[in-house]
mmCIF file of C-alpha atoms and ligand atoms in Angstrom:
data_model
loop_
_atom_site.group_PDB
_atom_site.id
_atom_site.type_symbol
_atom_site.label_atom_id
_atom_site.label_comp_id
_atom_site.label_asym_id
_atom_site.label_seq_id
_atom_site.Cartn_x
_atom_site.Cartn_y
_atom_site.Cartn_z
ATOM 1 C CA MET A 1 26.228 28.453 25.216
ATOM 2 C CA THR A 2 23.980 25.447 24.610
ATOM 3 C CA GLU A 3 24.065 23.663 21.251
ATOM 4 C CA PRO A 4 21.004 24.450 19.122
ATOM 5 C CA ARG A 5 18.602 21.501 18.914
ATOM 6 C CA PRO A 6 18.642 19.515 15.666
ATOM 7 C CA ARG A 7 15.983 20.598 13.200
ATOM 8 C CA VAL A 8 13.353 18.163 12.023
ATOM 9 C CA TRP A 9 10.877 18.633 9.174
ATOM 10 C CA VAL A 10 7.463 16.904 9.400
ATOM 11 C CA SER A 11 5.998 17.000 5.903
ATOM 12 C CA GLN A 12 2.274 16.527 6.582
ATOM 13 C CA PRO A 13 -0.132 17.062 9.497
ATOM 14 C CA LEU A 14 -0.116 13.715 11.324
ATOM 15 C CA PHE A 15 -1.257 13.304 14.952
ATOM 16 C CA ASP A 16 -0.161 16.332 16.988
ATOM 17 C CA ASP A 17 0.051 14.465 20.293
ATOM 18 C CA VAL A 18 2.291 11.795 18.750
ATOM 19 C CA ILE A 19 4.456 14.288 16.865
ATOM 20 C CA ALA A 20 4.858 16.273 20.114
ATOM 21 C CA ARG A 21 7.309 13.580 21.297
ATOM 22 C CA LEU A 22 9.793 14.928 18.744
ATOM 23 C CA GLU A 23 9.737 18.295 20.508
ATOM 24 C CA GLU A 24 11.509 16.808 23.541
ATOM 25 C CA TYR A 25 14.662 16.575 21.431
ATOM 26 C CA PHE A 26 14.283 18.659 18.312
ATOM 27 C CA GLN A 27 13.198 21.936 16.862
ATOM 28 C CA VAL A 28 10.236 20.769 14.804
ATOM 29 C CA VAL A 29 8.907 22.425 11.661
ATOM 30 C CA SER A 30 5.557 20.815 10.793
ATOM 31 C CA ALA A 31 3.226 21.319 7.871
ATOM 32 C CA SER A 32 -0.069 22.638 9.191
ATOM 33 C CA ASP A 33 -2.125 21.600 6.148
ATOM 34 C CA VAL A 34 -2.038 18.595 3.858
ATOM 35 C CA ALA A 35 0.425 19.727 1.235
ATOM 36 C CA GLU A 36 1.474 18.630 -2.227
ATOM 37 C CA TYR A 37 5.111 19.626 -2.712
ATOM 38 C CA THR A 38 7.127 20.239 -5.830
ATOM 39 C CA PRO A 39 10.603 18.646 -5.854
ATOM 40 C CA GLU A 40 12.064 22.139 -5.279
ATOM 41 C CA GLN A 41 9.870 22.695 -2.224
ATOM 42 C CA ILE A 42 11.057 19.411 -0.732
ATOM 43 C CA SER A 43 14.680 20.381 -1.384
ATOM 44 C CA SER A 44 14.067 23.711 0.268
ATOM 45 C CA ALA A 45 12.320 22.138 3.303
ATOM 46 C CA LEU A 46 15.280 19.785 3.745
ATOM 47 C CA SER A 47 18.013 22.353 3.186
ATOM 48 C CA GLU A 48 18.405 23.148 6.905
ATOM 49 C CA ALA A 49 17.020 19.897 8.317
ATOM 50 C CA ASP A 50 18.905 17.279 10.334
ATOM 51 C CA GLY A 51 15.998 14.869 10.103
ATOM 52 C CA ALA A 52 12.682 14.435 8.307
ATOM 53 C CA LEU A 53 9.467 12.553 8.934
ATOM 54 C CA VAL A 54 7.736 12.061 5.588
ATOM 55 C CA THR A 55 4.880 10.176 3.965
ATOM 56 C CA LEU A 56 4.697 8.322 0.670
ATOM 57 C CA ASN A 57 3.738 11.602 -1.040
ATOM 58 C CA GLU A 58 7.198 13.087 -0.614
ATOM 59 C CA ARG A 59 9.798 11.879 -3.079
ATOM 60 C CA ILE A 60 13.330 12.211 -1.811
ATOM 61 C CA GLY A 61 15.874 11.568 -4.551
ATOM 62 C CA ALA A 62 19.457 12.477 -5.363
ATOM 63 C CA GLU A 63 18.483 16.104 -6.036
ATOM 64 C CA GLN A 64 16.955 16.520 -2.555
ATOM 65 C CA VAL A 65 19.870 14.726 -0.910
ATOM 66 C CA ALA A 66 22.298 17.107 -2.639
ATOM 67 C CA ALA A 67 20.305 20.060 -1.301
ATOM 68 C CA ALA A 68 20.335 18.775 2.291
ATOM 69 C CA PRO A 69 23.906 18.937 3.649
ATOM 70 C CA LYS A 70 22.887 18.399 7.287
ATOM 71 C CA LEU A 71 20.342 15.639 6.742
ATOM 72 C CA ARG A 72 21.128 12.490 8.751
ATOM 73 C CA ALA A 73 17.826 10.609 8.957
ATOM 74 C CA VAL A 74 14.569 10.214 7.033
ATOM 75 C CA ALA A 75 11.711 8.361 8.730
ATOM 76 C CA ASN A 76 9.045 7.237 6.277
ATOM 77 C CA VAL A 77 5.553 6.801 7.690
ATOM 78 C CA GLY A 78 4.651 3.689 5.712
ATOM 79 C CA VAL A 79 5.972 0.254 4.968
ATOM 80 C CA GLY A 80 6.500 0.874 1.233
ATOM 81 C CA TYR A 81 9.362 3.272 0.513
ATOM 82 C CA ASN A 82 9.490 3.634 -3.247
ATOM 83 C CA ASN A 83 9.268 7.400 -2.636
ATOM 84 C CA LEU A 84 12.833 7.282 -1.261
ATOM 85 C CA ASP A 85 15.983 6.840 -3.324
ATOM 86 C CA ILE A 86 17.669 4.493 -0.877
ATOM 87 C CA PRO A 87 21.014 4.255 -2.740
ATOM 88 C CA ALA A 88 21.257 8.081 -2.859
ATOM 89 C CA LEU A 89 20.392 8.432 0.835
ATOM 90 C CA SER A 90 22.747 5.697 1.867
ATOM 91 C CA ALA A 91 25.620 7.064 -0.252
ATOM 92 C CA ALA A 92 25.235 10.332 1.665
ATOM 93 C CA GLY A 93 25.264 8.491 5.012
ATOM 94 C CA ILE A 94 21.597 9.256 5.688
ATOM 95 C CA THR A 95 19.651 6.598 7.602
ATOM 96 C CA ALA A 96 16.219 5.775 6.189
ATOM 97 C CA THR A 97 13.530 3.918 8.141
ATOM 98 C CA ASN A 98 9.991 2.628 7.513
ATOM 99 C CA THR A 99 7.068 1.292 9.589
ATOM 100 C CA PRO A 100 6.553 -2.440 9.013
ATOM 101 C CA ASP A 101 4.565 -4.840 11.244
ATOM 102 C CA VAL A 102 2.251 -2.301 12.893
ATOM 103 C CA LEU A 103 0.079 -2.143 9.757
ATOM 104 C CA THR A 104 0.122 -5.801 8.710
ATOM 105 C CA GLU A 105 -3.212 -6.971 10.130
ATOM 106 C CA THR A 106 -5.128 -3.784 9.310
ATOM 107 C CA THR A 107 -3.894 -3.884 5.723
ATOM 108 C CA ALA A 108 -4.761 -7.565 5.395
ATOM 109 C CA ASP A 109 -8.263 -6.821 6.766
ATOM 110 C CA PHE A 110 -8.694 -4.154 4.130
ATOM 111 C CA GLY A 111 -7.412 -6.404 1.335
ATOM 112 C CA PHE A 112 -10.145 -8.828 2.251
ATOM 113 C CA ALA A 113 -12.780 -6.094 2.442
ATOM 114 C CA LEU A 114 -11.809 -4.870 -1.020
ATOM 115 C CA LEU A 115 -11.827 -8.411 -2.382
ATOM 116 C CA MET A 116 -15.323 -9.025 -1.025
ATOM 117 C CA ALA A 117 -16.628 -5.674 -2.254
ATOM 118 C CA THR A 118 -15.229 -6.422 -5.707
ATOM 119 C CA ALA A 119 -16.291 -10.050 -6.049
ATOM 120 C CA ARG A 120 -19.785 -9.454 -4.612
ATOM 121 C CA ARG A 121 -20.285 -6.106 -6.397
ATOM 122 C CA ILE A 122 -21.097 -4.260 -3.187
ATOM 123 C CA THR A 123 -20.290 -0.685 -4.179
ATOM 124 C CA GLU A 124 -21.652 -1.154 -7.695
ATOM 125 C CA SER A 125 -24.988 -2.434 -6.368
ATOM 126 C CA GLU A 126 -25.219 0.288 -3.750
ATOM 127 C CA ARG A 127 -24.694 2.945 -6.407
ATOM 128 C CA TRP A 128 -27.332 1.292 -8.607
ATOM 129 C CA LEU A 129 -29.802 1.196 -5.720
ATOM 130 C CA ARG A 130 -29.184 4.849 -4.769
ATOM 131 C CA GLU A 131 -29.667 5.849 -8.392
ATOM 132 C CA GLY A 132 -33.210 4.415 -8.158
ATOM 133 C CA HIS A 133 -32.777 1.481 -10.550
ATOM 134 C CA TRP A 134 -34.140 -1.140 -8.140
ATOM 135 C CA ARG A 135 -37.779 -1.597 -9.140
ATOM 136 C CA GLN A 136 -38.410 -5.180 -8.059
ATOM 137 C CA TRP A 137 -36.497 -7.999 -6.374
ATOM 138 C CA SER A 138 -35.102 -10.191 -9.094
ATOM 139 C CA PHE A 139 -33.273 -13.474 -9.019
ATOM 140 C CA GLN A 140 -30.506 -12.321 -11.291
ATOM 141 C CA THR A 141 -29.675 -8.928 -9.852
ATOM 142 C CA MET A 142 -25.943 -8.165 -9.465
ATOM 143 C CA LEU A 143 -24.697 -11.740 -9.545
ATOM 144 C CA GLY A 144 -21.133 -11.955 -8.316
ATOM 145 C CA ALA A 145 -18.399 -14.498 -7.713
ATOM 146 C CA ASP A 146 -17.968 -16.678 -4.630
ATOM 147 C CA LEU A 147 -15.014 -16.421 -2.307
ATOM 148 C CA HIS A 148 -15.629 -19.674 -0.437
ATOM 149 C CA GLY A 149 -14.292 -22.655 -2.298
ATOM 150 C CA SER A 150 -12.450 -20.477 -4.815
ATOM 151 C CA THR A 151 -8.724 -20.165 -5.469
ATOM 152 C CA LEU A 152 -7.017 -17.063 -4.155
ATOM 153 C CA GLY A 153 -3.729 -16.106 -5.774
ATOM 154 C CA ILE A 154 -1.400 -13.872 -3.754
ATOM 155 C CA LEU A 155 1.422 -12.146 -5.572
ATOM 156 C CA GLY A 156 3.975 -11.076 -2.939
ATOM 157 C CA MET A 157 4.012 -13.200 0.196
ATOM 158 C CA GLY A 158 5.536 -10.894 2.787
ATOM 159 C CA ARG A 159 3.845 -10.056 6.064
ATOM 160 C CA VAL A 160 0.660 -8.641 4.522
ATOM 161 C CA GLY A 161 0.399 -11.453 1.964
ATOM 162 C CA GLN A 162 0.661 -13.995 4.767
ATOM 163 C CA GLY A 163 -2.024 -12.122 6.754
ATOM 164 C CA ILE A 164 -4.335 -12.375 3.756
ATOM 165 C CA ALA A 165 -3.603 -16.086 3.353
ATOM 166 C CA ARG A 166 -4.531 -16.701 7.002
ATOM 167 C CA ARG A 167 -7.836 -14.907 6.531
ATOM 168 C CA ALA A 168 -8.536 -16.901 3.366
ATOM 169 C CA SER A 169 -8.512 -20.220 5.184
ATOM 170 C CA GLY A 170 -11.506 -18.972 7.214
ATOM 171 C CA PHE A 171 -13.338 -18.736 3.889
ATOM 172 C CA ASP A 172 -12.284 -22.221 2.774
ATOM 173 C CA MET A 173 -10.292 -20.810 -0.085
ATOM 174 C CA LYS A 174 -7.435 -22.618 -1.730
ATOM 175 C CA VAL A 175 -4.419 -20.302 -1.528
ATOM 176 C CA LEU A 176 -1.621 -20.150 -4.085
ATOM 177 C CA TYR A 177 1.187 -17.627 -3.838
ATOM 178 C CA HIS A 178 4.115 -16.451 -5.868
ATOM 179 C CA ASN A 179 7.061 -14.656 -4.324
ATOM 180 C CA ARG A 180 10.669 -13.875 -5.263
ATOM 181 C CA SER A 181 11.695 -16.644 -2.904
ATOM 182 C CA ARG A 182 9.687 -19.576 -1.722
ATOM 183 C CA LEU A 183 8.640 -19.492 1.947
ATOM 184 C CA PRO A 184 9.933 -22.031 4.458
ATOM 185 C CA GLU A 185 7.732 -25.128 4.612
ATOM 186 C CA ALA A 186 6.581 -24.309 8.141
ATOM 187 C CA THR A 187 5.244 -20.914 6.982
ATOM 188 C CA GLU A 188 3.516 -22.533 4.000
ATOM 189 C CA ARG A 189 1.855 -24.997 6.371
ATOM 190 C CA GLU A 190 0.854 -22.306 8.854
ATOM 191 C CA THR A 191 -0.632 -20.034 6.167
ATOM 192 C CA ARG A 192 -2.029 -23.026 4.221
ATOM 193 C CA ALA A 193 -0.561 -21.569 1.056
ATOM 194 C CA SER A 194 1.145 -23.392 -1.814
ATOM 195 C CA TYR A 195 3.860 -21.952 -4.014
ATOM 196 C CA ALA A 196 3.072 -21.485 -7.725
ATOM 197 C CA GLU A 197 5.056 -20.150 -10.653
ATOM 198 C CA PHE A 198 3.868 -16.729 -11.829
ATOM 199 C CA ASP A 199 2.033 -18.023 -14.926
ATOM 200 C CA GLU A 200 0.387 -20.806 -12.973
ATOM 201 C CA LEU A 201 -0.794 -18.286 -10.375
ATOM 202 C CA LEU A 202 -2.344 -16.151 -13.100
ATOM 203 C CA ALA A 203 -4.045 -19.122 -14.735
ATOM 204 C CA GLN A 204 -5.397 -20.693 -11.528
ATOM 205 C CA ALA A 205 -6.547 -17.690 -9.516
ATOM 206 C CA ASP A 206 -10.258 -16.918 -9.256
ATOM 207 C CA HIS A 207 -9.153 -13.856 -7.296
ATOM 208 C CA LEU A 208 -5.678 -12.365 -7.511
ATOM 209 C CA MET A 209 -4.353 -10.086 -4.766
ATOM 210 C CA LEU A 210 -1.294 -7.896 -5.365
ATOM 211 C CA VAL A 211 0.782 -7.322 -2.234
ATOM 212 C CA LEU A 212 4.313 -7.012 -3.583
ATOM 213 C CA PRO A 213 6.706 -4.055 -3.263
ATOM 214 C CA TYR A 214 6.964 -1.665 -6.190
ATOM 215 C CA SER A 215 10.312 -1.641 -7.981
ATOM 216 C CA LYS A 216 11.726 -1.533 -11.515
ATOM 217 C CA GLN A 217 11.184 -5.307 -11.634
ATOM 218 C CA SER A 218 7.524 -5.148 -10.581
ATOM 219 C CA HIS A 219 6.644 -2.115 -12.746
ATOM 220 C CA HIS A 220 3.614 -3.123 -14.894
ATOM 221 C CA ILE A 221 4.118 -6.790 -14.032
ATOM 222 C CA LEU A 222 0.347 -7.011 -14.480
ATOM 223 C CA GLY A 223 0.298 -5.763 -18.065
ATOM 224 C CA ALA A 224 -1.663 -6.941 -21.125
ATOM 225 C CA ALA A 225 0.269 -10.222 -21.432
ATOM 226 C CA ALA A 226 -0.207 -11.210 -17.787
ATOM 227 C CA LEU A 227 -3.851 -10.131 -17.742
ATOM 228 C CA ALA A 228 -4.512 -12.289 -20.819
ATOM 229 C CA LYS A 229 -3.377 -15.331 -18.828
ATOM 230 C CA MET A 230 -6.030 -14.775 -16.129
ATOM 231 C CA LYS A 231 -9.499 -16.321 -16.161
ATOM 232 C CA PRO A 232 -12.075 -13.980 -17.710
ATOM 233 C CA THR A 233 -14.199 -14.594 -14.594
ATOM 234 C CA ALA A 234 -11.379 -13.549 -12.227
ATOM 235 C CA THR A 235 -11.130 -10.487 -9.998
ATOM 236 C CA LEU A 236 -7.942 -8.534 -9.399
ATOM 237 C CA VAL A 237 -7.241 -6.589 -6.198
ATOM 238 C CA ASN A 238 -4.318 -4.181 -5.803
ATOM 239 C CA ILE A 239 -3.359 -2.918 -2.336
ATOM 240 C CA ALA A 240 0.364 -2.564 -3.123
ATOM 241 C CA ARG A 241 1.366 0.264 -5.483
ATOM 242 C CA GLY A 242 -0.366 1.538 -8.604
ATOM 243 C CA GLY A 243 2.631 1.151 -10.902
ATOM 244 C CA ILE A 244 2.499 -2.639 -10.575
ATOM 245 C CA VAL A 245 -0.529 -2.659 -12.898
ATOM 246 C CA ASP A 246 -0.666 -1.237 -16.411
ATOM 247 C CA GLU A 247 -3.925 0.650 -15.884
ATOM 248 C CA ASP A 248 -4.715 1.105 -19.582
ATOM 249 C CA ALA A 249 -4.305 -2.626 -20.164
ATOM 250 C CA LEU A 250 -6.449 -3.339 -17.096
ATOM 251 C CA ALA A 251 -9.198 -0.966 -18.252
ATOM 252 C CA ALA A 252 -9.176 -2.610 -21.690
ATOM 253 C CA ALA A 253 -9.435 -6.104 -20.157
ATOM 254 C CA LEU A 254 -12.302 -5.040 -17.878
ATOM 255 C CA ALA A 255 -14.158 -3.255 -20.666
ATOM 256 C CA GLY A 256 -13.658 -6.164 -23.068
ATOM 257 C CA GLY A 257 -14.958 -8.858 -20.695
ATOM 258 C CA ARG A 258 -11.509 -10.422 -20.358
ATOM 259 C CA LEU A 259 -11.525 -9.886 -16.585
ATOM 260 C CA ALA A 260 -14.624 -9.735 -14.358
ATOM 261 C CA ALA A 261 -13.745 -6.953 -11.920
ATOM 262 C CA ALA A 262 -10.984 -5.091 -10.112
ATOM 263 C CA GLY A 263 -10.619 -3.559 -6.663
ATOM 264 C CA LEU A 264 -7.962 -0.857 -6.560
ATOM 265 C CA ASP A 265 -6.701 1.029 -3.526
ATOM 266 C CA VAL A 266 -3.603 2.385 -5.273
ATOM 267 C CA PHE A 267 -3.056 4.145 -8.591
ATOM 268 C CA GLU A 268 -0.148 4.966 -10.796
ATOM 269 C CA GLY A 269 -0.703 8.722 -10.798
ATOM 270 C CA GLU A 270 -2.578 9.026 -7.507
ATOM 271 C CA PRO A 271 -4.450 11.051 -6.492
ATOM 272 C CA ALA A 272 -5.270 11.371 -10.212
ATOM 273 C CA ILE A 273 -7.266 8.387 -11.454
ATOM 274 C CA ASN A 274 -7.020 7.032 -14.978
ATOM 275 C CA PRO A 275 -10.306 8.223 -16.581
ATOM 276 C CA ARG A 276 -10.748 4.876 -18.319
ATOM 277 C CA LEU A 277 -11.074 3.254 -14.892
ATOM 278 C CA LEU A 278 -13.514 5.897 -13.683
ATOM 279 C CA ASP A 279 -15.800 5.078 -16.623
ATOM 280 C CA LEU A 280 -16.109 1.396 -15.699
ATOM 281 C CA ARG A 281 -18.778 0.044 -13.367
ATOM 282 C CA ASN A 282 -16.895 -3.178 -12.523
ATOM 283 C CA VAL A 283 -14.121 -1.445 -10.590
ATOM 284 C CA VAL A 284 -14.084 -0.604 -6.883
ATOM 285 C CA LEU A 285 -11.882 2.427 -6.237
ATOM 286 C CA THR A 286 -10.631 3.515 -2.808
ATOM 287 C CA PRO A 287 -8.196 6.347 -1.940
ATOM 288 C CA HIS A 288 -5.126 4.402 -0.698
ATOM 289 C CA ILE A 289 -6.590 3.606 2.716
ATOM 290 C CA ALA A 290 -5.560 -0.019 3.278
ATOM 291 C CA SER A 291 -3.664 0.804 6.482
ATOM 292 C CA GLY A 292 -6.206 3.441 7.456
ATOM 293 C CA SER A 293 -7.680 2.451 10.788
ATOM 294 C CA LEU A 294 -7.239 5.140 13.417
ATOM 295 C CA ALA A 295 -5.278 2.859 15.741
ATOM 296 C CA THR A 296 -2.929 1.695 12.993
ATOM 297 C CA ARG A 297 -2.282 5.122 11.526
ATOM 298 C CA ARG A 298 -1.408 6.348 15.033
ATOM 299 C CA ALA A 299 0.870 3.348 15.563
ATOM 300 C CA MET A 300 2.628 4.063 12.243
ATOM 301 C CA VAL A 301 3.316 7.682 13.185
ATOM 302 C CA SER A 302 4.477 6.642 16.636
ATOM 303 C CA LEU A 303 6.893 4.094 15.173
ATOM 304 C CA ALA A 304 8.227 6.659 12.687
ATOM 305 C CA VAL A 305 8.791 9.065 15.602
ATOM 306 C CA ASP A 306 10.706 6.329 17.498
ATOM 307 C CA ASN A 307 12.758 5.664 14.382
ATOM 308 C CA LEU A 308 13.631 9.318 13.858
ATOM 309 C CA ILE A 309 14.570 9.953 17.487
ATOM 310 C CA ALA A 310 16.843 6.889 17.536
ATOM 311 C CA ALA A 311 18.340 7.494 14.081
ATOM 312 C CA LEU A 312 19.349 11.014 15.146
ATOM 313 C CA GLY A 313 21.055 9.561 18.214
ATOM 314 C CA TYR A 314 18.552 10.310 20.995
ATOM 315 C CA GLY A 315 16.182 8.396 23.288
ATOM 316 C CA PRO A 316 16.434 4.881 24.693
ATOM 317 C CA SER A 317 17.511 3.266 21.372
ATOM 318 C CA ALA A 318 19.931 6.033 20.382
ATOM 319 C CA GLY A 319 21.788 5.071 17.227
ATOM 320 C CA SER A 320 19.731 1.893 16.647
ATOM 321 C CA PRO A 321 16.402 2.775 15.051
ATOM 322 C CA PRO A 322 13.962 -0.151 15.116
ATOM 323 C CA ASN A 323 13.346 -0.236 11.360
ATOM 324 C CA PRO A 324 16.354 0.799 9.266
ATOM 325 C CA ILE A 325 15.964 0.223 5.517
ATOM 326 C CA ARG A 326 18.985 -1.636 4.188
ATOM 327 C CA ALA A 327 20.389 -0.340 0.906
HETATM 328 C C1 GLV B 401 1.148 2.316 2.440
HETATM 329 O O1 GLV B 401 0.881 2.192 1.291
HETATM 330 C C2 GLV B 401 2.395 1.903 3.007
HETATM 331 O O2 GLV B 401 3.302 1.528 2.254
HETATM 332 O O3 GLV B 401 2.507 1.929 4.234
#
């Protein structure tokens, strides 16, 4: 009698042709529609699974781990993994993986697009035009802030932060960054970025880009006190995780003229959006699409598939997935 194939749960519809590679090794149970799961539904989906391929929507914590006695590997399709309780997974001997590198340049491109849309009021002016407000060309319509010659602050100088810094030198921006640890001098030279303390970054930045991982330490790091240290003419762009910014404090700063504008791709309660942000005209809102080019999203799924196959002990890298997350 042949051994039954390991069971793998794929939590969302991804790219069928890429996911099909899992079928060479596993019995695959895939969601056919985009689904929002309760914690109990995730526990139930994992209860018979040997492996899982999940997105940032699916939270896997101690409760799900306890309900999944056979689970050996979880492949996250994304670089951020705050949806996974890594200590709980690791204590149960479950390998977790993510998808770094393949999304770096696409995400940095998008960070720049969001920065430009925010500073130059692109979506706000388009809305205004479509609403029929444009009666006559005027010298003072929708005046924004320059990127060239300005100071860009980058909070979080990992791969994506460095990609943004490289783009900024094409715009003749001065780049300051703050990071848990200072980068080697050679990387600072190559990215033309200078280290700054957190408060100095806030005070100097004409545009501040958030690219740091979400954790207990970074929760609401951009709250009322930090926002008050920024220039009232500054723009803030968040392509990291919503919980890094205190959205009520941000809305109050934007409404009170204490910050010029914000570009947000991520939200604390996404897909729900804080209604105070929705009421403001000086905010650009996008639905968490920074890594969303077709080629990159396919590459992310493909890398997650490689990770899952290897983590479950199959394929050319059996036992050594390319991107294990260290506890
Ligand atoms: C997207 O937000 C990711 O972490 O990949």
